[in-house]
Structures are given as structure tokens and as C-alpha cells.
Amino acid sequence: MSNIPKIVILGAGYGGVLTALRLQKELNYNEADVTLVNKHDYHYITTHLHMPAAGTDNPENARVSISKLIDEFKIDFVKSTVVQIRPQDKKVILEDGTLSYDYLVIGLGGEPETFGIPGLAENAMNIRSINSVRLIREHIEYQFARYKREPHRTDYLTFIVGGAGFTGIEFVGELADRIPELCKQFDVDPSLVKIYNIEAAPTALPGFDPELVQYGMDVLQKKGVTFRIGTAIKECTPEGVVVGEGEEIKSATVIWTGGIRGNRLIEEAGFETMRGRVKVDEFLRCPGSENIYIVGDNSLMFNPEGRPYPPTAQIAMQQGVVCAHNLVASIRNQPLKTFVFSNKGTVASLGKGEAIGIAFGKKYKGRVAAWLKKMIDIRYLFIIGGIPLVLKKGKFL
Amino acid sequence: MSNIPKIVILGAGYGGVLTALRLQKELNYNEADVTLVNKHDYHYITTHLHMPAAGTDNPENARVSISKLIDEFKIDFVKSTVVQIRPQDKKVILEDGTLSYDYLVIGLGGEPETFGIPGLAENAMNIRSINSVRLIREHIEYQFARYKREPHRTDYLTFIVGGAGFTGIEFVGELADRIPELCKQFDVDPSLVKIYNIEAAPTALPGFDPELVQYGMDVLQKKGVTFRIGTAIKECTPEGVVVGEGEEIKSATVIWTGGIRGNRLIEEAGFETMRGRVKVDEFLRCPGSENIYIVGDNSLMFNPEGRPYPPTAQIAMQQGVVCAHNLVASIRNQPLKTFVFSNKGTVASLGKGEAIGIAFGKKYKGRVAAWLKKMIDIRYLFIIGGIPLVLKKGKFL
């Protein structure tokens, strides 16, 4: 048995990958054993998934093999699914084994929040992983093929997106771009296709700049998206959704982007949670378990005004950097660093050549914003994989 | 009212298109009014449909716009669906109108023969049209995407092809070629995928040369196809098929290629039929209705040994030529020509680079047979569309 501390990182999302990459860089030889556990042997770029979901890009461009990102001489990689976290035993139970740790980093990602809406978990799809977006893409194409054999089923050509947050808006933008291609491919009259974006809040992109929101909605409406804002989905069935006062919208395709909650494994581990998320301390540690760090969607932090930061790739990446720093500092008995979120801005794509965003304290829209979005994506590829990854995947963005 | 005889051709399949093309060439100006009626504004190459069905070729390469084939100065084209044929009134009722005729050519194509097997009509797909093969292709891809979200559902990865005639054999050959690509695209272990080809007759390709049949089955088995020959499908359900003595094979995908019967419109018109097909006279006319010609799948003819010719593209094309000749002869009060089938041979594809066939009285297999198959396809393109069509579509074959 060695006395080298064991660090286990659960999840190779934005938070987990950044933690691993930084540990790989900062740790000295034999200073710690680091193991990264992930369900798949690839990392995926969640902020890019709206494109392969709509079919406007190949899913391959939204994922990177983990062996291309980490140096397996320095970090062990285990492809497995986490079944249980046991803080009291300092163990993680995997589908096919067990790992002991001295320090644990939880970056398992969230789960769709359905707010108890009946039928949503069973009948709606989610933009959450490579597998889930491949399903959405194939499902959509399948509906066009089915319609041609059952032309009375116009519900096959109705697409409902629940939630007009960033994911919902970006997805309807891509889907509206894809529809004319699909209509051509399957000989379908484009006027028969309907895209609904349904949002319970009184505005699309709640919390975002209202002028930009209006611009974005105008762009999307011109592309054929019908917005139902301030309209709650009451129920989701295999036949469609029920909204408002019992109005039924028939559709064979419902995609839910309305919210993210923490991972159930976190609750099951016995941590105190709010919607599955743990309010971490200023060093990103789990209260009462100073050897456990939580990054990304499962980590709850509040801004100076006392409102929770929304779970984004940006905050997860920044958390990964601080988490790795604090792990190294703990091992070296050095003082920990306080996490402070630095908002670099936000850009939402609206489909080809169109976007809205705020960056460097200024508003952007149209082609400039779309270009900014590309730069953000390329910057991310550079951070995780350097120039080679930018050259490999960046040209497709 | 003109006294020019009116010829109406129903269906732009092999028989109908060849009839139209020959009439266009042989008729003098104002000698007859010719109208071609078809459900779609394109002709499709049925013998090529196994490829787009499996996804090894684009459906666009299996169809040709009718306006590219016929000269609309000489022949009128009506895109409509035939609802009823009324021989007593010399009228054809279309979905959206009525046509009167003096001479009628029925080339409406057959329908799948399900032999009364319960559930087959409802739960199985057919390789019969551009729309039906687009459905099969999208359906297959969708099963791979679904499997990744529900990995216990191995029935999503089981593909059942009922019937080991030419269509069934050619389709499993293509499907076996496509599976490795799909497995790669969706990260699926190829060993989980099963292709069953189930045939009730005691051999695959009944009536074909037994040595070539054995060669073909060996090629396909090596590609991963499991044959169940001499095994009848007893029932088809949404969960799969029941064969033999109650054995259930679970599958989300059943494709039925087991037989063709005549079109129900022929029976409804009051003609005497055998499985929906009319035994035509030696001039291809309907007995008792000398102004009605029947070509292709709905026309029943017997070979010198008294066995019916199977419905193929080859016989339909030859019938089209003789039908056109006899129509012109009737108008000119010249003697009619007797139809004699000239067997040019048959080649069945087994997927990329492999085929079996008989042509010029000799047996062919492997690459030579695959090349012969290509030549047959190119010859057909040349017959219907000349060099321009060969250049446009031929390169994809």
C-alpha cells in the first residue's frame, strides 16, 4: 500500500475534464494517484449538442475521445457507470467494481428537471448526451418518413420544444434551419411542418437582455417557430402535450429543455441538497466532507445578490480550475483558493449566421454574435485539447 | 370533340413507362391522344430499391422525374391516384377527376401478398416504393439510436426479413453491408446485431440454380445473415414474429418480401383474377375487353411448361414494348403481335462486389456477376433515358 493520496474524479464533463487536465499539469510525479471515471470513453461538448440533435451537424463533432485529452501515463481512466457514492467509507461503487479515494471530485452532471409534469419523463426526449441527441435526430427524420406513408398524421410533422432557455432557443434555431432540407429530402410540403417553443415563464431566455430576447424571437419567428410564452405544459402524453386550460397540441415529438436538477446519486449519498444540488463552500467542498469537491451542475453557488448561478459550461470550467488548485494545495498543506465566478458573457445561437449575446459588457446580435459564438467554441477546444483539437474539430463549428 | 383515339396509361412503372416511351416514338402526329397517370411525378427503379432501403444508396438514385422521361408535347402526364376503373363506361376515376379512354393500359403494379398471415399487413414494412424504402431506412437507423438509450432492448438490433426471393436476398446482402457502418456511427457492438432471413419454401430463391443459391447463402452467412429456410412465419406482432411451432423471434423491425399479388383495383373493376392478376391473351389484352391491355405485375402469363412467369422488371419492360406496338396496330387496323417472353437472364446482388446470376446461358458469381448486375442497371437507364440518364444516375450504381 502506498501513502500517495488517491484522487477520484467522477464524470468527464466540463468540470471533471478541467479538474483532470489541471491536476495533470500541476501535480508532481508520484504526488497523487488520479483516476477519472466516466460512463463513456469520450467527453462531449454539451453546448454544441443542439446542432447534432437537429441534424445540422454530425454528433462526432460534439465529442472528443478521453484518451486524446488526458495523458494516461499521469491519470488513470476507468470507463464505468457510478452506482453509489459512500462518503462514510470513502468509496465509490461502480457498475463493475469499487474505487477508494482520499479526495473525491463529483462532476457527474445534472438530470432533466420535469417539475412533476405528468408524462414528461416518459414521453419527452432531452438534449443531454451524444446518445440522447442521436435519438432526437433519428426520431425527427423517422417522423418525415412515417408521414409519407400515413399522410393523415400531421402530428408527425409537429415538433414541440418545451422550455425557451438557452438550450431550447438554440435547438429551435437549428431545427428551423434543418426543416427545409428534410422537406426536400422526403418530398414534404414545408407549410405542413410546425415547430412550437413553449415556455411557462413570462419571457423567453428569462434573465437575459430583453432587447436581445426580442431580436432573437423575431429571427426565429421568421424561420417558422411559433412561440407560446407564458404557457405551461400541463401534461405530456404519447400524442403530444396539454397546455394552458386543457388545449391539446398533437405531436409525435416532444423535446424537453425546461430545466436541470442535480444528480440523484448525490441525494442518495446522503448530502443535503436543493433540487439535487449541494450548496458547496467557497472552496467548492461539500459541507461536512472536506475531502469531497463538487463541480458543475451538482454544485450550488449564489451570486452576491443571493441568487443561484445557473449551471453553465462556463462556471463548471472555472470550478474545475479552482478545484484542481485546491486539491493540490490540500495535498501540499497550502492555503485553499476561494472560487469567484468571472462572467465572460453569454452568446446564444439562433441557427446559421444568427446569434445574440453579451460579451465584454456589450450587446451583440446577428453575424457578429454568431462569430463570437464560434470563437467561444474554438477557445474551449483550445483549452481542453490545444491546437490539434482546434484543427480537428474547429473547422466544423 | 375530336375523333382521335384516347389512350390512357395507368402507372409509370416498368410496363407503363416502356409503353409510353414506345408510343411516343411510334405514333404519328395526331394519331392518338396519350395520357400517362401516376401517383408520383417520378418513376422509380424497383430493382434498385433494396439499396436505399438498407441505406447503402440514396433514394434519389432510384428515381427519375417523369418529365425527364417523356416528352410532354407528345404525352400528357397527370399526377393523381387511381380510385376506380370502370370498363363498362370506358372511364377511370381519379382522386381528383375522371379520364375517358378508348384504349386503356393498366400498369398499376402489384401489392404485397401476405398469404393471410395475421399481423403482417399491420406490422411489417415492404420494399415497394421510394416512400416505403425511406421509411425502412429511417426505421433501421432509429432502432440503433433507441437501443443506445434502452440497452436492454436487444430486439431493436434484430432485423427480420420475411422471404428469401430476389428482393429478400438482395436486401439482406445490403443490410449486412450497412450494419458495420451503423454500429460504428452509433457505438454499438456488432455482435449484438442479428439479421434473420426467413423463408417458408424449402430453399432460398426457389427455382434458381441450386449451386448459385448455395454460393449466395454462403456469402450472406459469412456477412452475418442467419437463414431460417423451410420455416413459415405464423404471425407478425409489434414485438416480432412467431415461426414454426410457436417459436418467437423478438424484433422491432420486420420487412416482408415474401410475395406480390395483383392490385385490388383490378379485382374491383370486375375482371376475373387469380390473386389479383388477370390472365391476359397472347396480345396482352384483357379477355372480354379488347381495348384494355395489362402489363407488369397485374398481368398473368404462363410459360410453355404451363407455369406462371414471375412478375419481374424484365417481363414488364418487354410487355410494354409489345403493348405499345399492339396499340398502334389496333389504331391502324394492322395485325397484332403475339407476346413471347425472351429470358435475358437474372442476376441477384449479394451486397458490395458480390452477386449470382445466369445470363447468356451461363452461370456467374462473385465480382463478374456483380459487374453484370451493374451493366443490367445501366442498360435500363439507357433504355428509358438514354445517355444523359446513364451519366446522371449510372455513376452511383
PDB file of N, CA, C and O in Angstrom, chain A residues 42 60 63 125-126 128-132 134-143 145-149 184-187, chain B residues 42 60 63 125-126 128-132 134-143 145-149 184-187:
ATOM      1  N   TYR A  42     -15.593   8.940 -24.028  1.00  0.00           N
ATOM      2  CA  TYR A  42     -15.444  10.255 -24.664  1.00  0.00           C
ATOM      3  C   TYR A  42     -16.062  11.337 -23.794  1.00  0.00           C
ATOM      4  O   TYR A  42     -16.933  11.072 -22.969  1.00  0.00           O
ATOM      5  N   GLU A  60     -20.286  13.396 -34.161  1.00  0.00           N
ATOM      6  CA  GLU A  60     -18.835  13.207 -33.957  1.00  0.00           C
ATOM      7  C   GLU A  60     -18.132  14.527 -33.640  1.00  0.00           C
ATOM      8  O   GLU A  60     -17.111  14.531 -32.957  1.00  0.00           O
ATOM      9  N   ARG A  63     -17.987  15.432 -29.800  1.00  0.00           N
ATOM     10  CA  ARG A  63     -17.332  14.626 -28.776  1.00  0.00           C
ATOM     11  C   ARG A  63     -15.853  14.457 -29.074  1.00  0.00           C
ATOM     12  O   ARG A  63     -15.409  14.590 -30.206  1.00  0.00           O
ATOM     13  N   MET A 125     -38.079  13.699 -25.038  1.00  0.00           N
ATOM     14  CA  MET A 125     -36.647  13.450 -25.181  1.00  0.00           C
ATOM     15  C   MET A 125     -35.875  14.653 -24.640  1.00  0.00           C
ATOM     16  O   MET A 125     -36.444  15.734 -24.449  1.00  0.00           O
ATOM     17  N   ASN A 126     -34.596  14.459 -24.378  1.00  0.00           N
ATOM     18  CA  ASN A 126     -33.775  15.526 -23.803  1.00  0.00           C
ATOM     19  C   ASN A 126     -32.480  15.708 -24.580  1.00  0.00           C
ATOM     20  O   ASN A 126     -31.942  14.734 -25.099  1.00  0.00           O
ATOM     21  N   ARG A 128     -29.176  15.943 -23.894  1.00  0.00           N
ATOM     22  CA  ARG A 128     -28.308  15.789 -22.729  1.00  0.00           C
ATOM     23  C   ARG A 128     -27.041  15.000 -22.987  1.00  0.00           C
ATOM     24  O   ARG A 128     -26.171  14.948 -22.116  1.00  0.00           O
ATOM     25  N   SER A 129     -26.924  14.302 -24.066  1.00  0.00           N
ATOM     26  CA  SER A 129     -25.752  13.444 -24.270  1.00  0.00           C
ATOM     27  C   SER A 129     -25.682  13.107 -25.759  1.00  0.00           C
ATOM     28  O   SER A 129     -26.615  13.370 -26.507  1.00  0.00           O
ATOM     29  N   ILE A 130     -24.582  12.520 -26.159  1.00  0.00           N
ATOM     30  CA  ILE A 130     -24.447  12.087 -27.555  1.00  0.00           C
ATOM     31  C   ILE A 130     -25.570  11.106 -27.895  1.00  0.00           C
ATOM     32  O   ILE A 130     -26.241  11.237 -28.920  1.00  0.00           O
ATOM     33  N   ASN A 131     -25.786  10.120 -27.006  1.00  0.00           N
ATOM     34  CA  ASN A 131     -26.844   9.136 -27.273  1.00  0.00           C
ATOM     35  C   ASN A 131     -28.219   9.783 -27.360  1.00  0.00           C
ATOM     36  O   ASN A 131     -29.036   9.411 -28.197  1.00  0.00           O
ATOM     37  N   SER A 132     -28.483  10.750 -26.485  1.00  0.00           N
ATOM     38  CA  SER A 132     -29.824  11.342 -26.496  1.00  0.00           C
ATOM     39  C   SER A 132     -30.022  12.223 -27.730  1.00  0.00           C
ATOM     40  O   SER A 132     -31.118  12.269 -28.278  1.00  0.00           O
ATOM     41  N   ARG A 134     -28.510  11.766 -30.684  1.00  0.00           N
ATOM     42  CA  ARG A 134     -28.637  10.886 -31.853  1.00  0.00           C
ATOM     43  C   ARG A 134     -30.065  10.363 -31.944  1.00  0.00           C
ATOM     44  O   ARG A 134     -30.638  10.228 -33.026  1.00  0.00           O
ATOM     45  N   LEU A 135     -30.651  10.079 -30.773  1.00  0.00           N
ATOM     46  CA  LEU A 135     -32.046   9.620 -30.760  1.00  0.00           C
ATOM     47  C   LEU A 135     -32.968  10.701 -31.325  1.00  0.00           C
ATOM     48  O   LEU A 135     -33.838  10.425 -32.143  1.00  0.00           O
ATOM     49  N   ILE A 136     -32.760  11.948 -30.888  1.00  0.00           N
ATOM     50  CA  ILE A 136     -33.624  13.047 -31.361  1.00  0.00           C
ATOM     51  C   ILE A 136     -33.501  13.197 -32.875  1.00  0.00           C
ATOM     52  O   ILE A 136     -34.497  13.290 -33.591  1.00  0.00           O
ATOM     53  N   ARG A 137     -32.276  13.199 -33.358  1.00  0.00           N
ATOM     54  CA  ARG A 137     -32.061  13.358 -34.799  1.00  0.00           C
ATOM     55  C   ARG A 137     -32.757  12.247 -35.595  1.00  0.00           C
ATOM     56  O   ARG A 137     -33.490  12.520 -36.551  1.00  0.00           O
ATOM     57  N   GLU A 138     -32.521  11.003 -35.177  1.00  0.00           N
ATOM     58  CA  GLU A 138     -33.127   9.879 -35.900  1.00  0.00           C
ATOM     59  C   GLU A 138     -34.643   9.891 -35.759  1.00  0.00           C
ATOM     60  O   GLU A 138     -35.368   9.564 -36.697  1.00  0.00           O
ATOM     61  N   HIS A 139     -35.116  10.271 -34.573  1.00  0.00           N
ATOM     62  CA  HIS A 139     -36.557  10.341 -34.340  1.00  0.00           C
ATOM     63  C   HIS A 139     -37.197  11.341 -35.304  1.00  0.00           C
ATOM     64  O   HIS A 139     -38.236  11.057 -35.917  1.00  0.00           O
ATOM     65  N   ILE A 140     -36.586  12.503 -35.447  1.00  0.00           N
ATOM     66  CA  ILE A 140     -37.148  13.547 -36.320  1.00  0.00           C
ATOM     67  C   ILE A 140     -37.182  13.057 -37.769  1.00  0.00           C
ATOM     68  O   ILE A 140     -38.203  13.163 -38.456  1.00  0.00           O
ATOM     69  N   GLU A 141     -36.098  12.486 -38.244  1.00  0.00           N
ATOM     70  CA  GLU A 141     -36.053  12.006 -39.636  1.00  0.00           C
ATOM     71  C   GLU A 141     -37.102  10.904 -39.845  1.00  0.00           C
ATOM     72  O   GLU A 141     -37.785  10.867 -40.877  1.00  0.00           O
ATOM     73  N   TYR A 142     -37.219  10.056 -38.842  1.00  0.00           N
ATOM     74  CA  TYR A 142     -38.189   8.957 -38.912  1.00  0.00           C
ATOM     75  C   TYR A 142     -39.614   9.493 -39.075  1.00  0.00           C
ATOM     76  O   TYR A 142     -40.429   8.922 -39.804  1.00  0.00           O
ATOM     77  N   GLN A 143     -39.916  10.611 -38.387  1.00  0.00           N
ATOM     78  CA  GLN A 143     -41.273  11.166 -38.486  1.00  0.00           C
ATOM     79  C   GLN A 143     -41.585  11.602 -39.917  1.00  0.00           C
ATOM     80  O   GLN A 143     -42.711  11.447 -40.394  1.00  0.00           O
ATOM     81  N   ALA A 145     -40.323  10.264 -42.658  1.00  0.00           N
ATOM     82  CA  ALA A 145     -40.535   9.039 -43.443  1.00  0.00           C
ATOM     83  C   ALA A 145     -41.903   8.428 -43.127  1.00  0.00           C
ATOM     84  O   ALA A 145     -42.610   7.952 -44.017  1.00  0.00           O
ATOM     85  N   ARG A 146     -42.289   8.452 -41.833  1.00  0.00           N
ATOM     86  CA  ARG A 146     -43.583   7.891 -41.451  1.00  0.00           C
ATOM     87  C   ARG A 146     -44.722   8.699 -42.071  1.00  0.00           C
ATOM     88  O   ARG A 146     -45.724   8.145 -42.523  1.00  0.00           O
ATOM     89  N   TYR A 147     -44.574  10.024 -42.058  1.00  0.00           N
ATOM     90  CA  TYR A 147     -45.637  10.874 -42.599  1.00  0.00           C
ATOM     91  C   TYR A 147     -45.958  10.518 -44.047  1.00  0.00           C
ATOM     92  O   TYR A 147     -47.120  10.492 -44.459  1.00  0.00           O
ATOM     93  N   LYS A 148     -44.920  10.211 -44.836  1.00  0.00           N
ATOM     94  CA  LYS A 148     -45.144   9.913 -46.250  1.00  0.00           C
ATOM     95  C   LYS A 148     -45.948   8.631 -46.443  1.00  0.00           C
ATOM     96  O   LYS A 148     -46.526   8.411 -47.507  1.00  0.00           O
ATOM     97  N   ARG A 149     -45.948   7.762 -45.454  1.00  0.00           N
ATOM     98  CA  ARG A 149     -46.731   6.532 -45.544  1.00  0.00           C
ATOM     99  C   ARG A 149     -48.095   6.691 -44.889  1.00  0.00           C
ATOM    100  O   ARG A 149     -48.988   5.890 -45.126  1.00  0.00           O
ATOM    101  N   LYS A 184     -37.247  18.723 -48.405  1.00  0.00           N
ATOM    102  CA  LYS A 184     -36.753  18.422 -49.751  1.00  0.00           C
ATOM    103  C   LYS A 184     -36.440  16.924 -49.862  1.00  0.00           C
ATOM    104  O   LYS A 184     -36.846  16.254 -50.808  1.00  0.00           O
ATOM    105  N   GLN A 185     -35.752  16.424 -48.849  1.00  0.00           N
ATOM    106  CA  GLN A 185     -35.317  15.023 -48.871  1.00  0.00           C
ATOM    107  C   GLN A 185     -36.495  14.047 -48.927  1.00  0.00           C
ATOM    108  O   GLN A 185     -36.414  13.009 -49.572  1.00  0.00           O
ATOM    109  N   PHE A 186     -37.591  14.404 -48.225  1.00  0.00           N
ATOM    110  CA  PHE A 186     -38.717  13.465 -48.130  1.00  0.00           C
ATOM    111  C   PHE A 186     -39.930  13.913 -48.952  1.00  0.00           C
ATOM    112  O   PHE A 186     -41.012  13.351 -48.794  1.00  0.00           O
ATOM    113  N   ASP A 187     -39.791  14.914 -49.806  1.00  0.00           N
ATOM    114  CA  ASP A 187     -40.921  15.430 -50.599  1.00  0.00           C
ATOM    115  C   ASP A 187     -42.103  15.826 -49.717  1.00  0.00           C
ATOM    116  O   ASP A 187     -43.230  15.364 -49.913  1.00  0.00           O
TER     117      ASP A 187
ATOM    118  N   TYR B  42     -42.640  10.952 -60.353  1.00  0.00           N
ATOM    119  CA  TYR B  42     -41.394  10.265 -60.706  1.00  0.00           C
ATOM    120  C   TYR B  42     -41.651   8.783 -60.935  1.00  0.00           C
ATOM    121  O   TYR B  42     -42.618   8.218 -60.434  1.00  0.00           O
ATOM    122  N   GLU B  60     -32.600   9.004 -54.024  1.00  0.00           N
ATOM    123  CA  GLU B  60     -32.636   9.823 -55.245  1.00  0.00           C
ATOM    124  C   GLU B  60     -32.093   9.061 -56.447  1.00  0.00           C
ATOM    125  O   GLU B  60     -32.494   9.320 -57.576  1.00  0.00           O
ATOM    126  N   ARG B  63     -34.792   6.977 -58.435  1.00  0.00           N
ATOM    127  CA  ARG B  63     -35.970   7.550 -59.103  1.00  0.00           C
ATOM    128  C   ARG B  63     -35.561   8.558 -60.179  1.00  0.00           C
ATOM    129  O   ARG B  63     -34.484   9.118 -60.134  1.00  0.00           O
ATOM    130  N   MET B 125     -42.965  -3.911 -42.819  1.00  0.00           N
ATOM    131  CA  MET B 125     -42.735  -2.913 -43.870  1.00  0.00           C
ATOM    132  C   MET B 125     -42.436  -3.641 -45.177  1.00  0.00           C
ATOM    133  O   MET B 125     -42.105  -4.827 -45.173  1.00  0.00           O
ATOM    134  N   ASN B 126     -42.548  -2.936 -46.287  1.00  0.00           N
ATOM    135  CA  ASN B 126     -42.338  -3.537 -47.603  1.00  0.00           C
ATOM    136  C   ASN B 126     -41.376  -2.710 -48.440  1.00  0.00           C
ATOM    137  O   ASN B 126     -41.354  -1.493 -48.317  1.00  0.00           O
ATOM    138  N   ARG B 128     -41.289  -1.428 -51.583  1.00  0.00           N
ATOM    139  CA  ARG B 128     -42.196  -1.314 -52.717  1.00  0.00           C
ATOM    140  C   ARG B 128     -42.203   0.041 -53.399  1.00  0.00           C
ATOM    141  O   ARG B 128     -42.806   0.183 -54.452  1.00  0.00           O
ATOM    142  N   SER B 129     -41.644   1.048 -52.776  1.00  0.00           N
ATOM    143  CA  SER B 129     -41.728   2.392 -53.356  1.00  0.00           C
ATOM    144  C   SER B 129     -40.651   3.245 -52.698  1.00  0.00           C
ATOM    145  O   SER B 129     -40.032   2.843 -51.711  1.00  0.00           O
ATOM    146  N   ILE B 130     -40.449   4.428 -53.257  1.00  0.00           N
ATOM    147  CA  ILE B 130     -39.481   5.362 -52.652  1.00  0.00           C
ATOM    148  C   ILE B 130     -39.903   5.668 -51.213  1.00  0.00           C
ATOM    149  O   ILE B 130     -39.089   5.613 -50.282  1.00  0.00           O
ATOM    150  N   ASN B 131     -41.191   5.965 -51.010  1.00  0.00           N
ATOM    151  CA  ASN B 131     -41.647   6.282 -49.651  1.00  0.00           C
ATOM    152  C   ASN B 131     -41.467   5.097 -48.711  1.00  0.00           C
ATOM    153  O   ASN B 131     -41.095   5.272 -47.552  1.00  0.00           O
ATOM    154  N   SER B 132     -41.735   3.888 -49.191  1.00  0.00           N
ATOM    155  CA  SER B 132     -41.635   2.746 -48.281  1.00  0.00           C
ATOM    156  C   SER B 132     -40.180   2.430 -47.949  1.00  0.00           C
ATOM    157  O   SER B 132     -39.882   2.023 -46.827  1.00  0.00           O
ATOM    158  N   ARG B 134     -37.695   4.694 -47.875  1.00  0.00           N
ATOM    159  CA  ARG B 134     -37.204   5.740 -46.977  1.00  0.00           C
ATOM    160  C   ARG B 134     -37.640   5.430 -45.544  1.00  0.00           C
ATOM    161  O   ARG B 134     -36.897   5.658 -44.591  1.00  0.00           O
ATOM    162  N   LEU B 135     -38.855   4.896 -45.415  1.00  0.00           N
ATOM    163  CA  LEU B 135     -39.333   4.523 -44.076  1.00  0.00           C
ATOM    164  C   LEU B 135     -38.455   3.421 -43.487  1.00  0.00           C
ATOM    165  O   LEU B 135     -38.051   3.495 -42.322  1.00  0.00           O
ATOM    166  N   ILE B 136     -38.127   2.411 -44.287  1.00  0.00           N
ATOM    167  CA  ILE B 136     -37.304   1.306 -43.784  1.00  0.00           C
ATOM    168  C   ILE B 136     -35.934   1.826 -43.340  1.00  0.00           C
ATOM    169  O   ILE B 136     -35.457   1.526 -42.251  1.00  0.00           O
ATOM    170  N   ARG B 137     -35.337   2.635 -44.181  1.00  0.00           N
ATOM    171  CA  ARG B 137     -34.018   3.160 -43.844  1.00  0.00           C
ATOM    172  C   ARG B 137     -34.048   3.955 -42.541  1.00  0.00           C
ATOM    173  O   ARG B 137     -33.230   3.743 -41.645  1.00  0.00           O
ATOM    174  N   GLU B 138     -35.005   4.881 -42.438  1.00  0.00           N
ATOM    175  CA  GLU B 138     -35.080   5.704 -41.226  1.00  0.00           C
ATOM    176  C   GLU B 138     -35.444   4.848 -40.021  1.00  0.00           C
ATOM    177  O   GLU B 138     -34.947   5.071 -38.917  1.00  0.00           O
ATOM    178  N   HIS B 139     -36.300   3.876 -40.232  1.00  0.00           N
ATOM    179  CA  HIS B 139     -36.702   2.986 -39.147  1.00  0.00           C
ATOM    180  C   HIS B 139     -35.477   2.244 -38.593  1.00  0.00           C
ATOM    181  O   HIS B 139     -35.298   2.151 -37.379  1.00  0.00           O
ATOM    182  N   ILE B 140     -34.649   1.728 -39.480  1.00  0.00           N
ATOM    183  CA  ILE B 140     -33.474   0.971 -39.043  1.00  0.00           C
ATOM    184  C   ILE B 140     -32.520   1.871 -38.254  1.00  0.00           C
ATOM    185  O   ILE B 140     -32.058   1.517 -37.160  1.00  0.00           O
ATOM    186  N   GLU B 141     -32.247   3.050 -38.776  1.00  0.00           N
ATOM    187  CA  GLU B 141     -31.332   3.956 -38.067  1.00  0.00           C
ATOM    188  C   GLU B 141     -31.897   4.331 -36.694  1.00  0.00           C
ATOM    189  O   GLU B 141     -31.174   4.405 -35.700  1.00  0.00           O
ATOM    190  N   TYR B 142     -33.205   4.541 -36.668  1.00  0.00           N
ATOM    191  CA  TYR B 142     -33.872   4.911 -35.414  1.00  0.00           C
ATOM    192  C   TYR B 142     -33.706   3.813 -34.363  1.00  0.00           C
ATOM    193  O   TYR B 142     -33.513   4.101 -33.183  1.00  0.00           O
ATOM    194  N   GLN B 143     -33.745   2.543 -34.805  1.00  0.00           N
ATOM    195  CA  GLN B 143     -33.595   1.440 -33.836  1.00  0.00           C
ATOM    196  C   GLN B 143     -32.208   1.479 -33.172  1.00  0.00           C
ATOM    197  O   GLN B 143     -32.079   1.194 -31.988  1.00  0.00           O
ATOM    198  N   ALA B 145     -30.399   4.185 -32.643  1.00  0.00           N
ATOM    199  CA  ALA B 145     -30.426   5.313 -31.700  1.00  0.00           C
ATOM    200  C   ALA B 145     -31.231   4.954 -30.447  1.00  0.00           C
ATOM    201  O   ALA B 145     -30.852   5.281 -29.325  1.00  0.00           O
ATOM    202  N   ARG B 146     -32.362   4.262 -30.638  1.00  0.00           N
ATOM    203  CA  ARG B 146     -33.193   3.864 -29.487  1.00  0.00           C
ATOM    204  C   ARG B 146     -32.447   2.889 -28.589  1.00  0.00           C
ATOM    205  O   ARG B 146     -32.526   2.969 -27.369  1.00  0.00           O
ATOM    206  N   TYR B 147     -31.740   1.939 -29.227  1.00  0.00           N
ATOM    207  CA  TYR B 147     -31.022   0.938 -28.447  1.00  0.00           C
ATOM    208  C   TYR B 147     -30.039   1.595 -27.473  1.00  0.00           C
ATOM    209  O   TYR B 147     -29.906   1.154 -26.325  1.00  0.00           O
ATOM    210  N   LYS B 148     -29.367   2.663 -27.912  1.00  0.00           N
ATOM    211  CA  LYS B 148     -28.370   3.302 -27.040  1.00  0.00           C
ATOM    212  C   LYS B 148     -29.011   3.942 -25.814  1.00  0.00           C
ATOM    213  O   LYS B 148     -28.332   4.203 -24.823  1.00  0.00           O
ATOM    214  N   ARG B 149     -30.299   4.225 -25.880  1.00  0.00           N
ATOM    215  CA  ARG B 149     -30.990   4.800 -24.726  1.00  0.00           C
ATOM    216  C   ARG B 149     -31.692   3.718 -23.913  1.00  0.00           C
ATOM    217  O   ARG B 149     -32.079   3.958 -22.780  1.00  0.00           O
ATOM    218  N   LYS B 184     -20.671   1.495 -36.070  1.00  0.00           N
ATOM    219  CA  LYS B 184     -19.623   2.489 -35.833  1.00  0.00           C
ATOM    220  C   LYS B 184     -20.269   3.837 -35.498  1.00  0.00           C
ATOM    221  O   LYS B 184     -19.898   4.501 -34.531  1.00  0.00           O
ATOM    222  N   GLN B 185     -21.257   4.197 -36.301  1.00  0.00           N
ATOM    223  CA  GLN B 185     -21.895   5.502 -36.121  1.00  0.00           C
ATOM    224  C   GLN B 185     -22.561   5.641 -34.755  1.00  0.00           C
ATOM    225  O   GLN B 185     -22.558   6.719 -34.163  1.00  0.00           O
ATOM    226  N   PHE B 186     -23.147   4.544 -34.252  1.00  0.00           N
ATOM    227  CA  PHE B 186     -23.905   4.625 -33.002  1.00  0.00           C
ATOM    228  C   PHE B 186     -23.191   3.957 -31.833  1.00  0.00           C
ATOM    229  O   PHE B 186     -23.795   3.784 -30.777  1.00  0.00           O
ATOM    230  N   ASP B 187     -21.918   3.574 -31.992  1.00  0.00           N
ATOM    231  CA  ASP B 187     -21.173   2.899 -30.919  1.00  0.00           C
ATOM    232  C   ASP B 187     -21.897   1.652 -30.433  1.00  0.00           C
ATOM    233  O   ASP B 187     -22.169   1.499 -29.232  1.00  0.00           O
TER     234      ASP B 187
END
